[in-house]
Amino acid sequence: MSSIDRRTTFNMEAALYNDVRPAYPGQIFDTIIEVTQLENDARLLEIAPGTGQATRSLAERGYDILAIELGDELTKIGQKAFEQFPKVQFINADFETVEIPSSHFDLVYIATAIHWISPDTRFRKPHQVLKENGHMAIIETRHISDNAGDEFFYASQPIYRKYTSDKTTHLPKLSDIKSYDIDENFFSIKYFKTFIVEVTYSARAHAQLLNTYSKILVMESESRNAFLSDIETLINHEFEGTITMHYAFTLTIGERKTL
């Protein structure tokens, strides 16, 4: 299964992805609106929305959103989930190749997916489809140190090494988190902020979440099931059934340059 296009792996567990992937903090979208001064009639383009984890907050504010999702099963769930929002359109397409009107959008945004867009496209195409004074917002998700020893991280590393090629040796600290490296040929950086969130998971819930990550989904099913079982057993036996993960959600906003 190693030859699979990892961009499509999330589609394999679309329903689970929809159920267990967390929504993003609402403050992120309040900040985007404030920094970019989005008008009520603004047009938004979302790249790789999944099933809408970063879509809902802006949809509820009444924005016109075109969400372009590569996975057909993810798209179907997103379309169903946003039926009550007539100004939100989910389409199944590859952002890198789909035709999009030029100079049409006020904001392009992408959440925890920009690494899946080819370097040649990830800034050039958003620049092309944005209006003259448009903006691009990049949200990233990082698992960070709890500053208290990271006991679960270190306890789980033998399991990761047994089943995966993951060679992570430590978790980054908050001070290590930086803004996304925007291509200054197309955008100038306008804003950066980090939002910290703690989430507590049961053993089962954490295993289900891991089962929506691409590096786990590409594993052969027997190895994947064994890996998830070992993680769940570790949490139940050594951490009394729950763990708390610390996340840094970063927001980098770029302002479109006139070429």
Short mmCIF file of C-alpha atoms in Angstrom, two decimals, residues 70-185:
data_model
loop_
_atom_site.label_atom_id
_atom_site.label_comp_id
_atom_site.label_asym_id
_atom_site.label_seq_id
_atom_site.Cartn_x
_atom_site.Cartn_y
_atom_site.Cartn_z
CA LEU A 70 -10.12 15.90 -3.52
CA GLY A 71 -11.85 12.97 -1.79
CA ASP A 72 -15.21 12.04 -3.26
CA GLU A 73 -16.50 10.42 -0.06
CA LEU A 74 -15.38 13.39 2.02
CA THR A 75 -17.13 15.67 -0.46
CA LYS A 76 -20.41 13.76 -0.19
CA ILE A 77 -20.39 14.06 3.59
CA GLY A 78 -19.53 17.75 3.37
CA GLN A 79 -22.32 18.40 0.88
CA LYS A 80 -24.81 16.68 3.18
CA ALA A 81 -23.54 18.43 6.30
CA PHE A 82 -23.88 21.89 4.75
CA GLU A 83 -27.22 21.49 3.00
CA GLN A 84 -28.71 24.16 5.28
CA PHE A 85 -26.12 26.69 4.04
CA PRO A 86 -27.11 27.60 0.47
CA LYS A 87 -24.06 29.85 0.07
CA VAL A 88 -21.65 26.96 0.73
CA GLN A 89 -20.72 24.74 -2.22
CA PHE A 90 -18.62 21.59 -1.84
CA ILE A 91 -17.14 20.28 -5.08
CA ASN A 92 -15.09 17.16 -5.67
CA ALA A 93 -11.98 18.25 -7.56
CA ASP A 94 -8.21 18.56 -7.35
CA PHE A 95 -7.39 22.16 -6.45
CA GLU A 96 -4.16 21.95 -8.39
CA THR A 97 -5.87 21.24 -11.72
CA VAL A 98 -9.48 22.47 -11.42
CA GLU A 99 -10.38 25.63 -13.33
CA ILE A 100 -11.25 28.52 -11.03
CA PRO A 101 -12.16 32.08 -12.09
CA SER A 102 -9.27 34.52 -11.74
CA SER A 103 -9.49 37.57 -9.46
CA HIS A 104 -12.74 36.24 -7.99
CA PHE A 105 -12.21 35.65 -4.25
CA ASP A 106 -11.56 37.89 -1.26
CA LEU A 107 -10.02 35.13 0.86
CA VAL A 108 -8.40 31.77 0.18
CA TYR A 109 -7.91 29.59 3.25
CA ILE A 110 -6.58 26.12 3.96
CA ALA A 111 -6.51 24.22 7.26
CA THR A 112 -3.92 21.53 8.07
CA ALA A 113 -3.52 20.63 4.41
CA ILE A 114 -1.13 23.03 2.71
CA HIS A 115 1.63 20.40 2.80
CA TRP A 116 -0.49 18.33 0.38
CA ILE A 117 -0.45 21.09 -2.26
CA SER A 118 2.55 21.08 -4.59
CA PRO A 119 5.06 23.89 -3.99
CA ASP A 120 4.53 25.15 -7.54
CA THR A 121 0.81 25.63 -6.91
CA ARG A 122 0.25 26.41 -3.24
CA PHE A 123 0.82 30.17 -3.60
CA ARG A 124 0.74 30.82 -7.33
CA LYS A 125 -2.84 29.61 -7.80
CA PRO A 126 -4.31 31.34 -4.73
CA HIS A 127 -2.65 34.54 -5.94
CA GLN A 128 -4.29 34.03 -9.33
CA VAL A 129 -7.84 33.51 -8.00
CA LEU A 130 -7.74 36.29 -5.40
CA LYS A 131 -8.90 39.84 -5.98
CA GLU A 132 -6.29 42.59 -5.95
CA ASN A 133 -6.42 43.18 -2.19
CA GLY A 134 -7.21 39.59 -1.23
CA HIS A 135 -5.66 37.46 1.49
CA MET A 136 -4.58 33.89 2.06
CA ALA A 137 -4.99 32.30 5.50
CA ILE A 138 -3.02 29.19 6.42
CA ILE A 139 -4.00 27.19 9.49
CA GLU A 140 -1.66 24.48 10.76
CA THR A 141 -2.02 21.99 13.60
CA ARG A 142 0.97 20.96 15.70
CA HIS A 143 1.14 18.50 18.59
CA ILE A 144 3.32 20.27 21.16
CA SER A 145 5.02 19.48 24.45
CA ASP A 146 2.96 19.57 27.64
CA ASN A 147 6.05 20.94 29.45
CA ALA A 148 5.53 18.25 32.07
CA GLY A 149 7.61 15.41 30.72
CA ASP A 150 5.48 14.31 27.74
CA GLU A 151 4.99 10.91 29.37
CA PHE A 152 2.55 9.49 26.83
CA PHE A 153 4.65 10.63 23.89
CA TYR A 154 7.73 8.82 25.15
CA ALA A 155 5.78 5.77 26.31
CA SER A 156 4.20 5.40 22.87
CA GLN A 157 7.41 5.75 20.84
CA PRO A 158 8.34 2.03 20.98
CA ILE A 159 4.94 1.27 19.43
CA TYR A 160 5.46 3.83 16.68
CA ARG A 161 8.94 2.49 15.96
CA LYS A 162 7.61 -1.07 15.82
CA TYR A 163 4.93 -0.36 13.23
CA THR A 164 5.92 2.85 11.41
CA SER A 165 8.95 4.70 10.09
CA ASP A 166 8.28 7.63 12.42
CA LYS A 167 11.57 8.84 13.87
CA THR A 168 10.29 11.77 15.92
CA THR A 169 12.50 12.17 18.98
CA HIS A 170 10.70 14.92 20.87
CA LEU A 171 7.72 17.24 20.75
CA PRO A 172 8.24 20.90 19.86
CA LYS A 173 7.75 23.51 22.54
CA LEU A 174 5.48 26.49 22.01
CA SER A 175 8.54 28.69 21.52
CA ASP A 176 9.57 26.49 18.57
CA ILE A 177 6.39 27.23 16.61
CA LYS A 178 6.83 29.71 13.77
CA SER A 179 4.68 31.19 11.02
CA TYR A 180 4.30 29.35 7.75
CA ASP A 181 6.98 30.17 5.20
CA ILE A 182 4.94 32.18 2.71
CA ASP A 183 6.25 32.62 -0.83
CA GLU A 184 7.13 36.31 -0.89
CA ASN A 185 6.91 36.36 -4.68
#
